[in-house]
Structure formats: structure tokens, C-alpha cells
């Protein structure tokens, strides 16, 4: 999933600066790096733990998504592509309905295992010894099959994964250009103009 930002298509101040700057490549590289850093910071700030049995609410998609966000400067520095090659980046951004045409369903199993405990994040059910299934109770949603858990202290049970036959993820847009990004672009263009015109910076 990629966003293409054309440096010539922003507001009037930026358009004037683009006409004044001979070489846009350093500006595009500076701007692309700024947007990628801002996106990665937003992943780190967002993402609360979900209630047991719910789809994880994390906006970060794991460290894999944050680490995969990169940029590419277009020829002559006239634009920059920003995005990720990871499919779940698009799923987070657009939601399963728009990105996949429907909910996520298991391919080779009866149910999806959704981590619902910090202990389960980044792991699989088979990574836990003594894991067992607790069936869904009366009144559960049709997609709820139950949970996978391990024994805790005494008679307690520690839920690790929710079992679901389908998962729908609502859109959590994360890829876009903000007003602060446009402000940064204007400042980057001014810095480049000063370097070209006056040898400053």
C-alpha cells in the first residue's frame, strides 16, 4: 500500500517555492523521511489493549508494520511514495471490508486465534505448554468459538487467545499527509531555496 505525494500539488505557498527551487530531490528525501518518522511515532503512541475476546485494538499492527514503512523519491524529486508492502498495513488503514471485500476467515483451521493477553502477543498457541480450549458460553456472538487458556495459580484460568470463525477490522487510517506535514514541506523548501540562492545551510 503506497501514498504518492506530488510536491507540486500542495497549497499556493508550496507551489511558489517549488517553482523557485531547482533541485527537489533533497526536499523530497527530507519530506519522505519526516513523514515516515511521524507515522512510526504515531504507531508507538497509539494502541490500547483490547478486552478479552475482542479483536486487538492496537493501531500499530506489531513492530513489523512500523518497521516496514519506507519512502521512495520519484524521478527529479518531484514527488515521494510513502507506504508499506505488508498486506495488513492496508487492512488496518482501510478495514477488512474495503481492503479484502469481507471479514478475515481461517484458511486451514476451524478458527482464528486472536491474542487477548500481553503474554500471547507475537506468539502462537503451540508456544504454550498445557494450553486448553474453553468453549464459548450461552449468548456469545456466532463468530465466538471460545478461548484458549492455560492454568493459573490455584483454580484460576489465564485466557491467552480468543477463537473466532471470522474477524472484521474497522478502518484505522494511518497513511496520509497532515497539515503539520505540509508545514514541514514548506520549511524544507525554504531551506533548500536558501541553500541554492545564498549558499546558506
Short mmCIF file of C-alpha atoms in Angstrom, two decimals:
data_model
loop_
_atom_site.label_atom_id
_atom_site.label_comp_id
_atom_site.label_asym_id
_atom_site.label_seq_id
_atom_site.Cartn_x
_atom_site.Cartn_y
_atom_site.Cartn_z
CA UNK A 1 0.00 0.00 0.00
CA UNK A 2 1.50 3.32 -1.06
CA UNK A 3 0.64 7.00 -0.92
CA UNK A 4 2.15 9.23 -3.61
CA UNK A 5 2.70 12.85 -2.63
CA UNK A 6 3.25 15.21 -5.58
CA UNK A 7 5.29 18.11 -4.21
CA UNK A 8 3.77 20.42 -6.83
CA UNK A 9 0.16 19.88 -5.79
CA UNK A 10 0.08 21.42 -2.32
CA UNK A 11 -1.13 24.88 -1.34
CA UNK A 12 -0.04 28.15 -3.03
CA UNK A 13 2.92 28.91 -0.78
CA UNK A 14 4.45 25.49 -1.53
CA UNK A 15 3.75 25.79 -5.26
CA UNK A 16 5.63 29.11 -5.36
CA UNK A 17 8.58 27.59 -3.52
CA UNK A 18 8.61 24.54 -5.82
CA UNK A 19 8.96 26.88 -8.81
CA UNK A 20 11.84 28.66 -7.08
CA UNK A 21 13.80 25.52 -6.17
CA UNK A 22 15.91 23.96 -8.94
CA UNK A 23 16.58 20.54 -7.41
CA UNK A 24 13.66 18.98 -5.48
CA UNK A 25 15.46 15.71 -4.71
CA UNK A 26 16.88 16.80 -1.30
CA UNK A 27 13.49 18.25 -0.36
CA UNK A 28 11.62 15.07 -1.34
CA UNK A 29 14.11 12.97 0.64
CA UNK A 30 13.79 15.25 3.69
CA UNK A 31 9.97 15.27 3.44
CA UNK A 32 9.72 11.49 2.96
CA UNK A 33 11.91 10.87 6.00
CA UNK A 34 9.83 13.27 8.07
CA UNK A 35 6.51 11.61 7.17
CA UNK A 36 7.88 8.11 7.85
CA UNK A 37 9.17 9.21 11.28
CA UNK A 38 5.82 10.83 12.11
CA UNK A 39 3.92 7.67 11.12
CA UNK A 40 6.22 5.43 13.18
CA UNK A 41 5.82 7.73 16.20
CA UNK A 42 2.03 7.54 15.85
CA UNK A 43 2.19 3.71 15.96
CA UNK A 44 4.17 3.85 19.19
CA UNK A 45 1.76 6.30 20.85
CA UNK A 46 -1.44 4.51 19.86
CA UNK A 47 -2.87 1.12 20.61
CA UNK A 48 -4.70 0.12 23.75
CA UNK A 49 -5.12 -3.48 24.84
CA UNK A 50 -8.47 -4.98 23.88
CA UNK A 51 -10.92 -6.56 26.26
CA UNK A 52 -10.75 -10.40 26.36
CA UNK A 53 -12.39 -11.94 23.32
CA UNK A 54 -12.28 -8.81 21.19
CA UNK A 55 -10.13 -8.16 18.15
CA UNK A 56 -6.91 -6.42 19.25
CA UNK A 57 -7.41 -2.66 19.13
CA UNK A 58 -3.74 -1.93 18.60
CA UNK A 59 -3.20 0.60 15.81
CA UNK A 60 0.38 -0.37 15.47
CA UNK A 61 -0.03 -3.77 13.83
CA UNK A 62 3.00 -5.05 15.66
CA UNK A 63 6.55 -3.82 15.22
CA UNK A 64 6.59 -5.41 11.78
CA UNK A 65 4.32 -2.77 10.25
CA UNK A 66 6.08 0.19 11.84
CA UNK A 67 9.44 -1.14 10.66
CA UNK A 68 8.16 -1.73 7.13
CA UNK A 69 7.09 1.87 6.42
CA UNK A 70 9.51 3.41 3.93
CA UNK A 71 9.63 6.12 1.27
CA UNK A 72 10.91 6.33 -2.28
CA UNK A 73 11.82 9.58 -4.05
CA UNK A 74 10.33 9.86 -7.54
CA UNK A 75 12.44 10.94 -10.55
CA UNK A 76 13.70 14.54 -10.37
CA UNK A 77 12.45 14.75 -6.80
CA UNK A 78 9.01 15.86 -7.96
CA UNK A 79 7.26 13.54 -5.54
CA UNK A 80 7.67 10.85 -2.95
CA UNK A 81 5.97 7.49 -2.39
CA UNK A 82 5.35 6.51 1.22
CA UNK A 83 3.93 3.20 2.37
CA UNK A 84 4.39 -0.46 3.21
CA UNK A 85 4.48 -3.71 1.23
CA UNK A 86 2.65 -5.53 4.05
CA UNK A 87 -0.97 -6.52 3.37
CA UNK A 88 -2.08 -5.98 6.95
CA UNK A 89 -0.99 -2.34 6.64
CA UNK A 90 -3.73 -1.85 4.06
CA UNK A 91 -6.19 -3.87 6.19
CA UNK A 92 -5.54 -1.58 9.17
CA UNK A 93 -5.85 1.54 7.02
CA UNK A 94 -8.96 0.61 5.01
CA UNK A 95 -10.56 -2.06 7.18
CA UNK A 96 -11.32 -5.63 6.09
CA UNK A 97 -14.49 -4.73 4.18
CA UNK A 98 -12.75 -2.32 1.79
CA UNK A 99 -9.32 -3.97 1.69
CA UNK A 100 -10.45 -7.61 1.43
CA UNK A 101 -14.13 -7.43 0.50
CA UNK A 102 -15.24 -9.03 3.76
CA UNK A 103 -14.06 -10.36 7.12
CA UNK A 104 -10.90 -12.38 7.67
CA UNK A 105 -11.65 -16.13 7.88
CA UNK A 106 -9.35 -19.07 8.68
CA UNK A 107 -7.92 -20.95 5.70
CA UNK A 108 -6.52 -24.14 7.19
CA UNK A 109 -8.14 -24.22 10.63
CA UNK A 110 -11.59 -24.09 12.19
CA UNK A 111 -10.96 -20.79 13.94
CA UNK A 112 -8.61 -17.82 14.08
CA UNK A 113 -6.54 -17.40 17.24
CA UNK A 114 -6.61 -13.76 18.38
CA UNK A 115 -4.17 -12.76 21.15
CA UNK A 116 -6.05 -11.27 24.10
CA UNK A 117 -3.21 -11.26 26.63
CA UNK A 118 0.13 -9.44 26.58
CA UNK A 119 1.71 -12.87 27.14
CA UNK A 120 0.28 -14.08 23.82
CA UNK A 121 1.33 -11.18 21.60
CA UNK A 122 3.71 -12.30 18.89
CA UNK A 123 3.29 -15.97 19.82
CA UNK A 124 1.24 -18.96 18.64
CA UNK A 125 -0.95 -21.28 20.66
CA UNK A 126 1.58 -24.09 20.22
CA UNK A 127 4.18 -21.98 22.05
CA UNK A 128 2.33 -22.60 25.34
CA UNK A 129 2.53 -25.91 27.19
CA UNK A 130 -0.71 -27.11 28.73
CA UNK A 131 -2.95 -24.83 26.69
CA UNK A 132 -6.60 -25.87 26.56
CA UNK A 133 -9.87 -24.72 24.99
CA UNK A 134 -12.74 -23.18 26.93
CA UNK A 135 -15.94 -23.26 24.80
CA UNK A 136 -17.96 -20.08 24.26
CA UNK A 137 -20.82 -19.68 26.68
CA UNK A 138 -24.50 -19.05 26.02
CA UNK A 139 -25.29 -15.70 24.42
CA UNK A 140 -21.92 -15.43 22.68
CA UNK A 141 -21.63 -13.96 19.21
CA UNK A 142 -21.92 -16.52 16.38
CA UNK A 143 -18.25 -15.96 15.46
CA UNK A 144 -17.07 -16.70 19.02
CA UNK A 145 -15.89 -20.30 19.37
CA UNK A 146 -14.29 -19.89 22.81
CA UNK A 147 -10.84 -19.14 24.18
CA UNK A 148 -7.50 -20.88 24.57
CA UNK A 149 -6.11 -20.64 28.07
CA UNK A 150 -3.57 -22.02 30.49
CA UNK A 151 -3.94 -22.82 34.17
CA UNK A 152 -3.10 -20.03 36.58
CA UNK A 153 -2.50 -20.16 40.30
CA UNK A 154 -5.00 -22.22 42.27
CA UNK A 155 -8.13 -22.85 40.22
CA UNK A 156 -7.72 -19.73 38.05
CA UNK A 157 -7.56 -19.75 34.26
CA UNK A 158 -5.37 -17.39 32.20
CA UNK A 159 -7.01 -16.54 28.83
CA UNK A 160 -4.47 -16.19 26.03
CA UNK A 161 -6.32 -16.33 22.70
CA UNK A 162 -9.87 -15.77 21.53
CA UNK A 163 -11.11 -18.29 18.96
CA UNK A 164 -13.22 -16.77 16.20
CA UNK A 165 -14.53 -18.05 12.88
CA UNK A 166 -14.34 -14.53 11.38
CA UNK A 167 -12.80 -11.19 12.27
CA UNK A 168 -13.88 -7.81 10.95
CA UNK A 169 -11.43 -4.94 11.38
CA UNK A 170 -12.78 -1.41 11.18
CA UNK A 171 -10.64 1.17 9.33
CA UNK A 172 -7.87 2.76 11.38
CA UNK A 173 -6.38 5.24 8.87
CA UNK A 174 -2.68 5.77 9.41
CA UNK A 175 -1.28 6.65 5.95
CA UNK A 176 -1.84 10.23 4.87
CA UNK A 177 -0.42 13.74 4.76
CA UNK A 178 -1.29 16.01 7.69
CA UNK A 179 -1.32 19.80 7.99
CA UNK A 180 1.89 19.58 10.02
CA UNK A 181 3.49 17.57 7.20
CA UNK A 182 2.59 20.32 4.72
CA UNK A 183 4.08 22.91 7.07
CA UNK A 184 7.26 20.83 7.28
CA UNK A 185 7.38 20.60 3.48
CA UNK A 186 7.14 24.38 3.15
CA UNK A 187 10.01 24.81 5.62
CA UNK A 188 12.10 22.19 3.81
CA UNK A 189 11.57 24.01 0.51
CA UNK A 190 12.58 27.31 2.10
CA UNK A 191 15.76 25.72 3.48
CA UNK A 192 16.62 24.31 0.04
CA UNK A 193 15.92 27.66 -1.63
CA UNK A 194 18.25 29.39 0.85
CA UNK A 195 20.98 26.84 0.09
CA UNK A 196 20.62 27.27 -3.66
CA UNK A 197 20.20 31.06 -3.68
CA UNK A 198 22.52 32.15 -0.88
CA UNK A 199 24.68 29.11 -0.07
CA UNK A 200 23.23 29.02 3.43
CA UNK A 201 22.55 25.85 5.47
#
